[in-house]
Coordinates of N, CA and C in Angstrom, one line a residue:
X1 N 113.1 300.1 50.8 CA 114.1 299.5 49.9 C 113.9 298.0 49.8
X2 N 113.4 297.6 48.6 CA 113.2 296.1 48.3 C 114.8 295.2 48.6
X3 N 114.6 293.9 49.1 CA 115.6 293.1 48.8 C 116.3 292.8 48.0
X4 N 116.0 292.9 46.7 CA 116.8 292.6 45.6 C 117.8 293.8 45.2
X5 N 117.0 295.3 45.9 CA 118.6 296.3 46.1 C 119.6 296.5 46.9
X6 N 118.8 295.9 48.1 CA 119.9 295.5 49.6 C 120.9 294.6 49.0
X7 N 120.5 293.6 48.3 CA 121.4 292.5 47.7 C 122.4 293.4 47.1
X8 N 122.0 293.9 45.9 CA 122.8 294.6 44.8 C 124.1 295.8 45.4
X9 N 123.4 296.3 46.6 CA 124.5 297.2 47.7 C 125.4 296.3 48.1
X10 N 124.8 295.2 48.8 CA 126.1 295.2 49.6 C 126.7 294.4 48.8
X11 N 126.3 293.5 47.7 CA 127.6 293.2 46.6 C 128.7 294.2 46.1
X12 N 128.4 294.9 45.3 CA 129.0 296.0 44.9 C 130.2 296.5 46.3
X13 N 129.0 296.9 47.4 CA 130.0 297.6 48.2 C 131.3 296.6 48.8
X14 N 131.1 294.9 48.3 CA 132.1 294.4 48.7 C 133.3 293.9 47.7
X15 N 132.7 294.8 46.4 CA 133.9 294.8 45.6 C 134.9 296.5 45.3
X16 N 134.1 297.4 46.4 CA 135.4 298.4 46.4 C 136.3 298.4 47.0
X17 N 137.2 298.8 46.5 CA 138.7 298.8 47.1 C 139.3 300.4 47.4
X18 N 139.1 301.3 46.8 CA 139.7 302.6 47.0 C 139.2 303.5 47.5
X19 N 139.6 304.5 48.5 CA 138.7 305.6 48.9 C 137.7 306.3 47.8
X20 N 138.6 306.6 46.3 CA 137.6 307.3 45.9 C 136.1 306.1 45.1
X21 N 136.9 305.4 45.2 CA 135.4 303.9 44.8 C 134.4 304.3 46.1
X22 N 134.6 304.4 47.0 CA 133.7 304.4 48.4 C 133.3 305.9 48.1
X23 N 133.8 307.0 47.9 CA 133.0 308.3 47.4 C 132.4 307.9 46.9
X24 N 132.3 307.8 45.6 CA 131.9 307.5 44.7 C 130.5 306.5 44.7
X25 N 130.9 305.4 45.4 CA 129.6 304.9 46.2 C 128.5 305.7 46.6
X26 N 129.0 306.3 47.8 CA 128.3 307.2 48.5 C 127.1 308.0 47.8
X27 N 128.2 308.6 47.5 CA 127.4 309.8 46.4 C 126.0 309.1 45.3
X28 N 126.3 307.9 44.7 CA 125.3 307.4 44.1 C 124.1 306.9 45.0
X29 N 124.6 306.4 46.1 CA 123.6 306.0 46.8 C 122.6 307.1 47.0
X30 N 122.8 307.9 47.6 CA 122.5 309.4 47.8 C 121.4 309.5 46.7
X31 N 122.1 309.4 45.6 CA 121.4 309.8 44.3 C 120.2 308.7 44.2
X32 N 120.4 307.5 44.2 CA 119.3 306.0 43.7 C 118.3 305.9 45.3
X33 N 118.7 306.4 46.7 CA 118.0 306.3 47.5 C 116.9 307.8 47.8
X34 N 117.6 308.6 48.3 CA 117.4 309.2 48.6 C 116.8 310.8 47.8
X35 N 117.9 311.3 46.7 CA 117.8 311.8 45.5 C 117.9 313.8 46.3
X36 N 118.9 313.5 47.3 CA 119.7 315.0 48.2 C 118.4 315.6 48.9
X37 N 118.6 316.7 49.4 CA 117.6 317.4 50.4 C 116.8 317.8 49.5
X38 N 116.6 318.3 48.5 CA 115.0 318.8 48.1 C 114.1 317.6 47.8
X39 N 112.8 317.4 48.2 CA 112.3 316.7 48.0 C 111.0 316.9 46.6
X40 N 110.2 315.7 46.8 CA 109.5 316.1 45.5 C 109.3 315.7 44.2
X41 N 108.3 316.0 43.2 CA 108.3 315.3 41.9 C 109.7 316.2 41.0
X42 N 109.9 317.5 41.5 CA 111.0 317.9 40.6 C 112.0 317.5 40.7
X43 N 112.7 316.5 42.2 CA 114.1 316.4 42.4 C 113.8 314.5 42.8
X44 N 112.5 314.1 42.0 CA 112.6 312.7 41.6 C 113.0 312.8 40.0
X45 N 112.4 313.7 39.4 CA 112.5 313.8 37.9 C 114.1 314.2 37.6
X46 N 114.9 314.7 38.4 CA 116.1 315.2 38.3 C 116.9 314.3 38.7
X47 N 116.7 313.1 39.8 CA 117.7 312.5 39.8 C 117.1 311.2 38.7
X48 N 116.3 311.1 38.8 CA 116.2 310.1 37.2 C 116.6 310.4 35.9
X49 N 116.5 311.8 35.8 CA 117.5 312.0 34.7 C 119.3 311.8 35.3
X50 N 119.9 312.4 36.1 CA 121.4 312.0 36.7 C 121.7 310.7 36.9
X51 N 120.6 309.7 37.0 CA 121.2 308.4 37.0 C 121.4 307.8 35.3
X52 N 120.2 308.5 35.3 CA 120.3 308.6 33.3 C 121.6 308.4 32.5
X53 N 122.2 309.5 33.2 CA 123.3 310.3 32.6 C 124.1 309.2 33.1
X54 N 124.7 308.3 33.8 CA 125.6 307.6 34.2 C 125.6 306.7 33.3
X55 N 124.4 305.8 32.6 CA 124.1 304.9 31.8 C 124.9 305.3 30.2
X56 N 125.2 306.7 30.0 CA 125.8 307.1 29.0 C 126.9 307.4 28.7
X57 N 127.6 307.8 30.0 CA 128.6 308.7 30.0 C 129.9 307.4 30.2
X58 N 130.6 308.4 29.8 CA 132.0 306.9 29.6 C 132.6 307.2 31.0
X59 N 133.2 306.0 30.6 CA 134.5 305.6 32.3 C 133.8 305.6 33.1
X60 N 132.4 304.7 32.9 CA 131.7 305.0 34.3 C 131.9 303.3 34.9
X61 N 132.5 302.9 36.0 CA 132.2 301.6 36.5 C 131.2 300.5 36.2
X62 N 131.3 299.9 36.0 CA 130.5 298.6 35.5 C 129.2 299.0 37.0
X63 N 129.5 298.7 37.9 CA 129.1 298.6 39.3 C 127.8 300.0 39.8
X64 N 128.4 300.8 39.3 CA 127.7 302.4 39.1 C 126.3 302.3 37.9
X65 N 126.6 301.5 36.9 CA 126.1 301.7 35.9 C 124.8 300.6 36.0
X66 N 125.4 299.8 36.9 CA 124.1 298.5 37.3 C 123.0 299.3 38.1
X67 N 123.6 299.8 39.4 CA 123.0 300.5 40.1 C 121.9 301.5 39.3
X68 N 122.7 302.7 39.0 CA 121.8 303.4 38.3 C 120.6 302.6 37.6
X69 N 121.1 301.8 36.1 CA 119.9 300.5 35.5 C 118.9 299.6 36.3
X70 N 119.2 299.3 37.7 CA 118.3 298.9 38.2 C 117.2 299.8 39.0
X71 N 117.9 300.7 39.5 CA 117.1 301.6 39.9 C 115.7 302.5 39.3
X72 N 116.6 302.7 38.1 CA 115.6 303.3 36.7 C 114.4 302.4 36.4
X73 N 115.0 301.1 36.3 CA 114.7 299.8 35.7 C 112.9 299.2 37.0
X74 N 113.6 299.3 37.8 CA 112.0 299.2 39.0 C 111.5 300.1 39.0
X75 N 111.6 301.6 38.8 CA 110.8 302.6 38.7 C 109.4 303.0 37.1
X76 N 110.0 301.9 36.5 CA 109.9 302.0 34.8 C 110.0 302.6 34.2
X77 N 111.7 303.0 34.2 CA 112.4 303.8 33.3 C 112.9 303.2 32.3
X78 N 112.3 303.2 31.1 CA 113.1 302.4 30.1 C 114.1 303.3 29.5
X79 N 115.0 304.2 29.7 CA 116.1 305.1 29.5 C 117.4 303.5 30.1
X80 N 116.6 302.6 31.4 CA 117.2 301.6 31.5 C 117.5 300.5 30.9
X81 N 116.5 299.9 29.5 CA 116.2 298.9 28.7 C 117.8 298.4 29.0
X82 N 118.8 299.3 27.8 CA 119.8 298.7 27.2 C 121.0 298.3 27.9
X83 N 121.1 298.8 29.2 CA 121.9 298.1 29.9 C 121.4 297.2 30.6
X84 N 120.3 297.0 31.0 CA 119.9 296.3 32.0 C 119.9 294.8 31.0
X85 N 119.9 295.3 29.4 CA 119.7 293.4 28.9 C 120.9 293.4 28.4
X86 N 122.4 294.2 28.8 CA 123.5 294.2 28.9 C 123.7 293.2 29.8
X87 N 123.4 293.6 31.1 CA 123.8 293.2 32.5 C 123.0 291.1 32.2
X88 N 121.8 291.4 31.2 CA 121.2 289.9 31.8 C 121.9 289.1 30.8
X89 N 122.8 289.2 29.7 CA 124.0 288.3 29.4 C 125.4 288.4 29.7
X90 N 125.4 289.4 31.3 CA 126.6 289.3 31.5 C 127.2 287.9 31.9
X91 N 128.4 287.4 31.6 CA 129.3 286.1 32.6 C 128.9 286.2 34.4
X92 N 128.5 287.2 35.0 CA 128.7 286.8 35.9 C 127.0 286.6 36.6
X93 N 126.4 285.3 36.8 CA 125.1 284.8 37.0 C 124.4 286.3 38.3
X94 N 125.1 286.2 39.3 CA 124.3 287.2 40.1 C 123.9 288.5 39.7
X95 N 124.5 289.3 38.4 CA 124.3 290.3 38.0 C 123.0 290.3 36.8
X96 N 123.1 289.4 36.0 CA 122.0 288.6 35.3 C 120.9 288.6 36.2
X97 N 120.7 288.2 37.5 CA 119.6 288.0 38.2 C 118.8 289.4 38.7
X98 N 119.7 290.5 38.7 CA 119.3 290.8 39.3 C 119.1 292.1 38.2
X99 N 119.9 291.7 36.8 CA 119.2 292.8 35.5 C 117.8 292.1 35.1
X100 N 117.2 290.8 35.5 CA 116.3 290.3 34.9 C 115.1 290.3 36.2
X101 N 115.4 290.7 37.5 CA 114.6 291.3 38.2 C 114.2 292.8 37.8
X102 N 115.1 293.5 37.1 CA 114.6 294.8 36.9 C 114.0 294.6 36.0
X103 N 114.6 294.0 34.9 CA 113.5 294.1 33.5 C 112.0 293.6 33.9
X104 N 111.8 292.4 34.9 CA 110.4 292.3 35.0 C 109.7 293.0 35.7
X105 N 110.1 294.0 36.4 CA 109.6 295.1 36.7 C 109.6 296.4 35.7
X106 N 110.5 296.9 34.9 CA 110.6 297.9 33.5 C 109.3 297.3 32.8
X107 N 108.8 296.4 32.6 CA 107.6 295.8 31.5 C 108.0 296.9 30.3
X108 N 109.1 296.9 29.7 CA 109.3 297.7 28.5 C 108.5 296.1 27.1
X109 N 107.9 296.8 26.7 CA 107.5 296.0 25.3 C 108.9 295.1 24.7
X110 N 109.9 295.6 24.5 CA 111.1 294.8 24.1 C 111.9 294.1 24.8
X111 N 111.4 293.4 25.7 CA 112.1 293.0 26.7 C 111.9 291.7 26.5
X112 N 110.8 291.0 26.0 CA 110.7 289.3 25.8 C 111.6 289.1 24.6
X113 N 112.0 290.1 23.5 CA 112.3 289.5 22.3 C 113.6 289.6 22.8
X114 N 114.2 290.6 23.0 CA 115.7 290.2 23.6 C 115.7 289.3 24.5
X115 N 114.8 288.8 25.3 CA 115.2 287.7 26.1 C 115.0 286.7 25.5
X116 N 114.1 286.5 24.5 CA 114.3 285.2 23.9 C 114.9 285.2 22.8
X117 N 115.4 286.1 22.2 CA 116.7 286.4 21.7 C 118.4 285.5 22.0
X118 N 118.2 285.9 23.8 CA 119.5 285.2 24.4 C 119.4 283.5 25.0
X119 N 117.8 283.9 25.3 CA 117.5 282.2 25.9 C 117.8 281.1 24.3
X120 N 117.3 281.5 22.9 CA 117.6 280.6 22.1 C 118.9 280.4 21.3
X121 N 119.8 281.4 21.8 CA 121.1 281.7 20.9 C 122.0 280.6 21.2
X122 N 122.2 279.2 20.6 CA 123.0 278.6 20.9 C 124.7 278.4 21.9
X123 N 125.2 280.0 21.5 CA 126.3 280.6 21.7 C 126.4 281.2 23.5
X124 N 125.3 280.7 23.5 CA 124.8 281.7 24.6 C 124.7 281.0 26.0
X125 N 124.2 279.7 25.9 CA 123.4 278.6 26.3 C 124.1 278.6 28.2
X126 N 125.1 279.0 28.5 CA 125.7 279.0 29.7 C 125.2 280.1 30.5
X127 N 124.5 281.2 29.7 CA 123.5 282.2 30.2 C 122.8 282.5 29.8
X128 N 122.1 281.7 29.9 CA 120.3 281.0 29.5 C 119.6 281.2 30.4
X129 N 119.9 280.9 31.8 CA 118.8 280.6 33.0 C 117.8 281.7 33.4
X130 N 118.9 282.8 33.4 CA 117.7 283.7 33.7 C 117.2 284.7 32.6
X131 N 117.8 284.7 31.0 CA 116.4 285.0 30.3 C 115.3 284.1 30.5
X132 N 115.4 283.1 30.1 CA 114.4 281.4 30.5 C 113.4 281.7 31.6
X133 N 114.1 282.2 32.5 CA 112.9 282.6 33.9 C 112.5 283.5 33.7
X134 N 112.8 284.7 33.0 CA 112.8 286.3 32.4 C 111.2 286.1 31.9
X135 N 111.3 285.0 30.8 CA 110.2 285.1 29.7 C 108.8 284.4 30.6
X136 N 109.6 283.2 31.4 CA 108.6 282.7 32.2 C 107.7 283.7 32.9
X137 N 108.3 284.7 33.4 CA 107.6 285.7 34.5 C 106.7 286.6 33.5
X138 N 107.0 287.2 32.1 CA 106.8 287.6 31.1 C 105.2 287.2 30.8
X139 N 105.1 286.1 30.6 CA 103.9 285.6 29.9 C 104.0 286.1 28.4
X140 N 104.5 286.4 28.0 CA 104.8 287.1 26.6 C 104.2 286.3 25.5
X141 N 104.4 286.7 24.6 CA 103.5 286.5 22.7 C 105.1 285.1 22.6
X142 N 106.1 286.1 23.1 CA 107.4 285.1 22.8 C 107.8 283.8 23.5
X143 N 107.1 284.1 24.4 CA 107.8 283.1 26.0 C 107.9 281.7 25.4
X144 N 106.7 281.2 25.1 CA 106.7 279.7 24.6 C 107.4 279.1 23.9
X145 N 107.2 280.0 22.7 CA 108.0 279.7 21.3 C 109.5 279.5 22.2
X146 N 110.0 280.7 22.4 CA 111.0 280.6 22.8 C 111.7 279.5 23.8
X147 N 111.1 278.9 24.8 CA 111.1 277.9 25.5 C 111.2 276.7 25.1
X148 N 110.7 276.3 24.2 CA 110.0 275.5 23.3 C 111.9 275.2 23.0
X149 N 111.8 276.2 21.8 CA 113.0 276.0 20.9 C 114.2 276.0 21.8
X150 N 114.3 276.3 22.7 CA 115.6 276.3 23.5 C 115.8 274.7 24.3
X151 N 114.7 274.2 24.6 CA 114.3 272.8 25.4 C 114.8 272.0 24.2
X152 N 114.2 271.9 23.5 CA 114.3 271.7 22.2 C 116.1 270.9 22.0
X153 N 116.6 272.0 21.6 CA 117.7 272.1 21.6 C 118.7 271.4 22.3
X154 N 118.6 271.5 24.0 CA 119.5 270.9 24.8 C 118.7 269.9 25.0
X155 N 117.5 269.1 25.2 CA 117.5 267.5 25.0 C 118.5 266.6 23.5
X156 N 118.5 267.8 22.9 CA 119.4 267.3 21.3 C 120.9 267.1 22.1
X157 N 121.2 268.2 22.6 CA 122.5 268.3 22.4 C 123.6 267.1 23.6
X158 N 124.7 267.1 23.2 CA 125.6 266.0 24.0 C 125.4 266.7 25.0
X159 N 125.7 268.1 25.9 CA 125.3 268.8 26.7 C 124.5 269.6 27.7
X160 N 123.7 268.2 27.7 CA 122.0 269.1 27.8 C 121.9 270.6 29.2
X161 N 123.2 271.1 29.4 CA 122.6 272.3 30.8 C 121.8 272.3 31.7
X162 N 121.8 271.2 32.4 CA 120.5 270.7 33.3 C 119.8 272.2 33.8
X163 N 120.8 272.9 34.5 CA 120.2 274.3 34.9 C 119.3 274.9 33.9
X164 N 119.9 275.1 32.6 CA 118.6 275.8 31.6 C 117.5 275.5 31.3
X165 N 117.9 274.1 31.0 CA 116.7 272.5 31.0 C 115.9 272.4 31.7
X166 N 116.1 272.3 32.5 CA 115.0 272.4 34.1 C 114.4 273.6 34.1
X167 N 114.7 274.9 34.0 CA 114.1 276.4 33.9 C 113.1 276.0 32.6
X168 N 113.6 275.1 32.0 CA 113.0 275.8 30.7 C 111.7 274.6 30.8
X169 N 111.8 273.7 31.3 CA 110.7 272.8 32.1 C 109.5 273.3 32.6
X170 N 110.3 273.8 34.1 CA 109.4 274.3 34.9 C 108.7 276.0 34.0
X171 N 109.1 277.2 33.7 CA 108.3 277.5 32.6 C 107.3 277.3 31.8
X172 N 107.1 276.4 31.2 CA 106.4 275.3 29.9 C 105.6 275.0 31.1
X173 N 105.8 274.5 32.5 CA 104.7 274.2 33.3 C 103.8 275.5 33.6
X174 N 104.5 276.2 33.9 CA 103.9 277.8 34.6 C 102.9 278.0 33.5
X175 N 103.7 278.4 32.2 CA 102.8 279.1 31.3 C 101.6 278.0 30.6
X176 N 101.7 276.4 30.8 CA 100.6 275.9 30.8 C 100.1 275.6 29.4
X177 N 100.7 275.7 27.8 CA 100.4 276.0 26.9 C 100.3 274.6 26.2
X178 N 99.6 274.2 25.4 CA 99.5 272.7 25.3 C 100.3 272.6 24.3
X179 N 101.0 273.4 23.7 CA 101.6 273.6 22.5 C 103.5 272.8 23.6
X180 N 103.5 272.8 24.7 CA 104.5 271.9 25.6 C 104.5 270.9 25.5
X181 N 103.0 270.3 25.0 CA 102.9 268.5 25.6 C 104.4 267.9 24.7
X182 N 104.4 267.5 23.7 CA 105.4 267.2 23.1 C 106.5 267.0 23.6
X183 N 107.3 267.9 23.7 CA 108.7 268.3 24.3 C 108.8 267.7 25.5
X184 N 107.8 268.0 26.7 CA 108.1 268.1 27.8 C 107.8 266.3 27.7
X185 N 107.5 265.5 26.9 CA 107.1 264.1 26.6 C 108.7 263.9 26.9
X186 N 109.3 263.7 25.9 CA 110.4 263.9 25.6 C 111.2 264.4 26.9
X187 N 111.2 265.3 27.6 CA 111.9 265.4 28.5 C 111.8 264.4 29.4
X188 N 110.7 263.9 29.5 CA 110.5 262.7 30.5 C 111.7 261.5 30.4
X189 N 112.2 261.4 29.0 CA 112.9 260.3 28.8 C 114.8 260.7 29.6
X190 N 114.7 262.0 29.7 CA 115.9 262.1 31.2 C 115.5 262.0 32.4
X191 N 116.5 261.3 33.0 CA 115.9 260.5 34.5 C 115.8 262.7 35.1
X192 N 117.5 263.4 35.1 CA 117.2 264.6 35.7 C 116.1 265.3 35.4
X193 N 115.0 265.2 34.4 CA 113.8 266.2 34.2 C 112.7 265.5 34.5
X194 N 112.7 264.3 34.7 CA 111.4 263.8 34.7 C 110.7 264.2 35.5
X195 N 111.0 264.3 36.7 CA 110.3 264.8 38.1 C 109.3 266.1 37.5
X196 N 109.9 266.9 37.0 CA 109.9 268.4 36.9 C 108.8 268.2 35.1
X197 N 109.6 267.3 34.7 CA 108.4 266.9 33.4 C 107.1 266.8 34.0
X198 N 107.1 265.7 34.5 CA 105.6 265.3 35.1 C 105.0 266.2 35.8
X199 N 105.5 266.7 36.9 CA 105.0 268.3 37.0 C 104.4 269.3 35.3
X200 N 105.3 269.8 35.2 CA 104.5 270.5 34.0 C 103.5 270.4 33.2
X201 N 104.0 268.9 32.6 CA 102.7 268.2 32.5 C 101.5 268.3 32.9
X202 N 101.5 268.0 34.1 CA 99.8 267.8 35.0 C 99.1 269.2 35.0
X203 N 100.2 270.6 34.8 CA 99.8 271.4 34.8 C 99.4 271.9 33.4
X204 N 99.9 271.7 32.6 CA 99.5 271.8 31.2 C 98.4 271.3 30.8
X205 N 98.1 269.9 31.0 CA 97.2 268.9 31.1 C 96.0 269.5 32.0
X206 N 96.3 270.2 32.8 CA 94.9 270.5 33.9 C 94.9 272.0 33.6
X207 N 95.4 272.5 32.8 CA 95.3 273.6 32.3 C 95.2 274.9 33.5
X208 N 96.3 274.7 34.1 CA 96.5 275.2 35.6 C 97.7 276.8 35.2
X209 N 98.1 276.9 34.2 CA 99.1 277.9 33.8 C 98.7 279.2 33.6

């Protein structure tokens, strides 16, 4: 069991409150770990479809429905896509983290456009960070453009989101695309990005991305 699910348990398990939320637990775990006593490609295919089924079925817990999507979501189930880019503009940042850990494991084809979908939506801009890092890990046709235009943006704005700003920095450094020099020029002129400009830079410049 990777770390990023141990995380996801024991969050969750520290927001139930009721006996039957702790069933209910149980029983899914059961299902995302272990998948009951038969073992096998038939009763792997069977509980991927049952976790399936949770992703659809109404009155299901927000908490249940992560689980299931992330689960699906590292196995590369894209039956996972639509909640899991549910979960990566949800309000609450550690749920986002860890729908955008699954997506970069899902490698579903539509996963950069919705993320750069959310990274450039001005409306959005408070949960930006981790599409931004999303597209970074991506390497995508979109990542740049998208980066680009979102950097873009919060050097403009009275607001600049240092957290986005900086993701969207260090990115433009990773992916290395000279089509950054510009911008990241420009970033230099905030004392908070320069550090992180000049970095990206050298690497853009040394063609290290």
């Amino acid at each position: 069991m990777e770390e990023e699910f141990r995380a996801l348990l024991r969050r969750v398990r520290a927001e139930l409150v009721s006996p039957a939320e702790f069933t209910a637990y149980e029983r899914l775990l059961e299902l995302a770990v272990d998948g009951g006593p038969a073992p096998g490609p038939p009763a792997a295919a069977e509980r991927a479809d049952r976790l399936a089924g949770i992703l659809v079925a109404g009155e299901q817990p927000l908490w249940a429905r992560e689980i299931a999507a992330f689960t699906l979501g590292v196995q590369g189930d894209r039956r996972a896509f639509e909640t899991l880019v549910l979960l990566l503009n949800y309000r609450e940042p550690v749920r986002c983290a860890t729908a955008a850990h699954a997506l970069g494991r899902l490698r579903d084809p539509r996963t950069a456009r919705a993320a750069a979908a959310l990274a450039t939506n001005p409306l959005r801009t408070a949960y930006a960070l981790h599409p931004v890092r999303l597209l970074t890990e991506l390497r995508a046709p979109e990542s740049v453009p998208a980066l680009l235009s979102t950097l873009e943006r919060l050097l403009a704005a009275p607001d600049h989101c240092w957290p986005v700003a900086r993701a969207c920095v260090e990115g433009l450094g990773v992916l290395g695309d000279d089509r950054a020099t510009r911008v990241l020029l420009a970033a230099r002129g905030h004392e908070r990005l320069r550090a992180v400009a000049d970095e990206a830079l050298a690497r853009v410049r040394g063609g290290e991305g």
